[in-house]
Amino acid sequence: MVLGLQVVMAVAYALLAHAASATGDGRFAYAALLSLVVMMLAAGIAARRAWAWLLLPVSLAACHALYLAGLAGVPLLLVPVAFVALVAWVFGRSLRSPHGALITRIVAALDGSTPATLAPELLSYSRGLTAAWAWVLGGMALANLALALAAEPGGLLASLGISPPVSITLEQWSLFANLLTYGVVGGFFAIEFMYRKRRFPGRYVSFLSFLRQMSGLGPAFWRDFLR
């Protein structure tokens, strides 16, 4: 139930944020911020966490204050940067974890083993793939930041009264940050999966079969995955 709400709010956020950039209408930006608040606090509120209930009115008040000041669109410029950078950091940090790199742990769980007992080739590939995701996502975070700085009017530099040396429109920034980013991620995943099928023949029947394997790991695995 909560996960479904978070997915709906994530999709709503992306669409509303793009509409705000395309139209310049602060009401879309305001709605996008509210969608983001719901998405981020939904799990904590459902679990009756005190911090989530305390953050809810503060977050709503902050969104309203930004809207009244005409600045609701400014945080939207930083959300894609922060989110993608955070995921990149999680992948990169896991390379130094004693529990194994993120993708190594997934591969081991799918095989019903542990990272320490994986075949050397699988261990090396899964660790390299984790590093590749960290680099790809880190590069996308930097690209998002560069485009947010160059957007005009209403970009980060323009909001500070600085004219960017090279500029793009807010709509162009939004197309990349709120829509094309997911296409890049999906494309990288699809290409890597096709290569992986060739590299390790017999391990994967199809993409749908792989997704069923992933879902079969169960909620306990995913709940503890990033701890």
XYZ file of C-alpha atoms in Angstrom:
227
model
C 0.000 0.000 0.000
C 2.702 2.494 1.041
C 5.002 1.436 -1.792
C 2.182 1.911 -4.277
C 1.539 5.413 -2.956
C 5.240 6.244 -3.196
C 5.369 5.063 -6.813
C 2.290 7.134 -7.696
C 3.784 10.198 -5.989
C 7.119 9.685 -7.769
C 5.386 9.611 -11.159
C 3.223 12.595 -10.191
C 6.307 14.508 -9.091
C 8.111 13.928 -12.393
C 5.106 15.003 -14.460
C 4.296 18.035 -12.301
C 7.922 19.172 -12.169
C 8.148 19.001 -15.949
C 4.830 20.868 -16.299
C 6.148 23.571 -13.964
C 9.281 24.011 -16.076
C 7.399 23.922 -19.369
C 4.714 26.430 -18.348
C 6.430 28.515 -15.669
C 3.317 28.056 -13.524
C 4.217 28.079 -9.826
C 1.140 26.031 -8.986
C 2.630 23.019 -10.760
C 5.887 23.529 -8.857
C 3.942 23.755 -5.594
C 2.079 20.529 -6.387
C 5.354 18.828 -7.330
C 6.872 19.768 -3.962
C 3.812 18.425 -2.135
C 4.078 15.154 -4.089
C 7.726 14.913 -3.065
C 6.883 15.456 0.608
C 4.242 12.719 0.534
C 6.608 10.319 -1.245
C 9.422 10.865 1.253
C 7.344 10.780 4.444
C 4.729 8.154 3.546
C 6.638 5.188 4.967
C 7.465 6.973 8.215
C 3.899 8.194 8.687
C 2.468 4.732 7.982
C 4.876 3.293 10.567
C 3.849 6.024 13.028
C 7.377 7.383 13.338
C 7.464 10.550 15.442
C 10.055 12.208 13.188
C 7.797 11.783 10.134
C 4.777 13.297 11.865
C 6.927 16.205 13.086
C 8.425 16.795 9.645
C 5.079 16.730 7.860
C 3.696 20.134 9.023
C 7.154 21.719 8.790
C 7.591 20.467 5.220
C 4.112 21.573 4.174
C 4.684 25.023 5.666
C 8.028 25.319 3.871
C 6.422 24.359 0.544
C 3.698 26.947 1.048
C 6.212 29.642 1.994
C 8.281 28.939 -1.126
C 5.154 29.108 -3.267
C 4.091 32.452 -1.783
C 7.607 33.810 -2.357
C 7.557 32.668 -5.981
C 10.461 30.275 -5.350
C 8.703 26.900 -5.482
C 10.579 26.009 -8.663
C 14.076 26.479 -7.203
C 14.178 23.270 -5.086
C 12.993 21.310 -8.122
C 16.316 22.128 -9.790
C 18.238 20.385 -7.032
C 16.031 17.335 -6.427
C 17.305 15.320 -9.439
C 20.896 16.202 -8.568
C 20.523 15.161 -4.934
C 18.588 11.968 -5.670
C 20.908 10.644 -8.389
C 24.018 11.638 -6.421
C 22.687 9.810 -3.350
C 22.084 6.594 -5.309
C 25.549 6.879 -6.885
C 27.061 7.314 -3.413
C 25.224 4.216 -2.131
C 26.641 2.130 -4.980
C 30.127 3.538 -4.527
C 30.114 3.180 -0.746
C 29.185 -0.498 -0.989
C 32.469 -1.220 -2.779
C 34.187 -0.821 0.591
C 31.558 -2.692 2.585
C 32.584 -5.937 4.338
C 29.205 -7.341 3.251
C 30.118 -7.001 -0.426
C 29.197 -4.626 -3.245
C 25.464 -4.046 -3.807
C 25.148 -6.067 -6.991
C 27.414 -8.782 -5.601
C 24.991 -9.202 -2.698
C 22.032 -9.448 -5.083
C 23.778 -12.067 -7.245
C 24.721 -14.070 -4.165
C 21.150 -13.920 -2.845
C 19.758 -15.073 -6.208
C 22.162 -18.025 -6.090
C 21.285 -18.807 -2.476
C 24.895 -18.255 -1.439
C 27.059 -15.481 0.013
C 29.448 -13.026 -1.660
C 32.396 -14.935 -0.209
C 31.369 -18.152 -1.958
C 30.580 -16.717 -5.400
C 32.600 -17.917 -8.366
C 35.570 -15.553 -8.971
C 34.242 -14.459 -12.367
C 30.812 -13.597 -10.937
C 32.391 -11.788 -8.001
C 34.616 -9.715 -10.276
C 31.819 -8.887 -12.746
C 29.241 -7.949 -10.110
C 31.749 -5.751 -8.308
C 32.739 -4.057 -11.573
C 29.082 -3.530 -12.457
C 28.460 -1.894 -9.089
C 31.353 0.486 -9.788
C 29.995 1.148 -13.300
C 26.601 2.133 -11.892
C 28.309 4.449 -9.409
C 30.206 6.178 -12.236
C 27.181 6.394 -14.569
C 24.911 7.812 -11.876
C 27.625 10.160 -10.620
C 28.098 11.488 -14.152
C 24.361 11.996 -14.518
C 24.230 13.903 -11.231
C 26.966 16.234 -12.490
C 25.156 16.656 -15.814
C 21.933 17.502 -13.969
C 23.777 20.078 -11.868
C 25.424 21.665 -14.924
C 22.070 21.926 -16.716
C 20.363 23.341 -13.604
C 23.069 26.013 -13.414
C 22.675 26.852 -17.113
C 18.859 26.954 -17.194
C 17.384 30.371 -17.928
C 15.200 31.967 -16.732
C 14.824 30.559 -13.237
C 17.958 28.393 -13.165
C 20.355 28.258 -10.233
C 22.720 30.917 -11.590
C 19.887 33.068 -12.919
C 18.199 32.931 -9.495
C 21.368 34.454 -8.031
C 21.393 37.218 -10.626
C 24.249 35.641 -12.610
C 23.952 35.202 -16.349
C 25.229 31.723 -17.325
C 27.867 31.686 -20.099
C 25.866 28.995 -21.889
C 22.137 28.754 -21.340
C 19.297 26.332 -21.973
C 15.597 26.701 -21.332
C 13.950 25.369 -18.202
C 11.918 23.021 -20.372
C 15.111 21.560 -21.874
C 16.545 21.080 -18.392
C 13.358 19.384 -17.241
C 13.266 17.020 -20.214
C 16.650 15.670 -19.170
C 16.302 15.830 -15.382
C 12.723 14.637 -14.973
C 12.200 12.390 -18.005
C 15.314 11.455 -20.012
C 17.257 10.518 -16.873
C 15.001 7.496 -16.453
C 15.512 6.616 -20.102
C 19.294 6.671 -19.649
C 19.037 4.462 -16.572
C 16.666 2.058 -18.315
C 18.835 1.964 -21.437
C 21.999 1.219 -19.473
C 20.195 -1.525 -17.558
C 18.800 -3.112 -20.745
C 22.141 -3.050 -22.599
C 24.007 -4.433 -19.600
C 21.434 -7.215 -19.150
C 21.793 -8.284 -22.784
C 25.576 -8.341 -22.395
C 25.279 -10.276 -19.130
C 23.170 -12.949 -20.826
C 25.961 -13.466 -23.356
C 28.704 -13.293 -20.740
C 27.030 -15.879 -18.477
C 24.951 -18.144 -20.755
C 22.282 -20.209 -19.050
C 21.931 -18.007 -15.975
C 18.989 -15.978 -17.297
C 16.076 -17.305 -19.348
C 14.520 -13.900 -20.020
C 14.195 -10.436 -18.565
C 10.800 -11.284 -17.056
C 12.285 -14.381 -15.480
C 15.031 -12.250 -13.989
C 12.473 -9.829 -12.542
C 10.578 -12.754 -11.016
C 13.816 -13.946 -9.434
C 14.408 -10.470 -8.012
C 10.903 -10.226 -6.580
C 11.295 -13.732 -5.172
C 14.021 -12.510 -2.819
C 11.218 -11.302 -0.572
C 10.551 -8.132 1.415
C 12.948 -9.093 4.226
C 15.923 -9.043 1.834
C 15.041 -5.649 0.360
C 14.234 -4.210 3.779
C 17.700 -5.103 5.061
C 19.495 -4.567 1.756
C 20.830 -1.054 2.368
C 21.418 -1.359 6.093
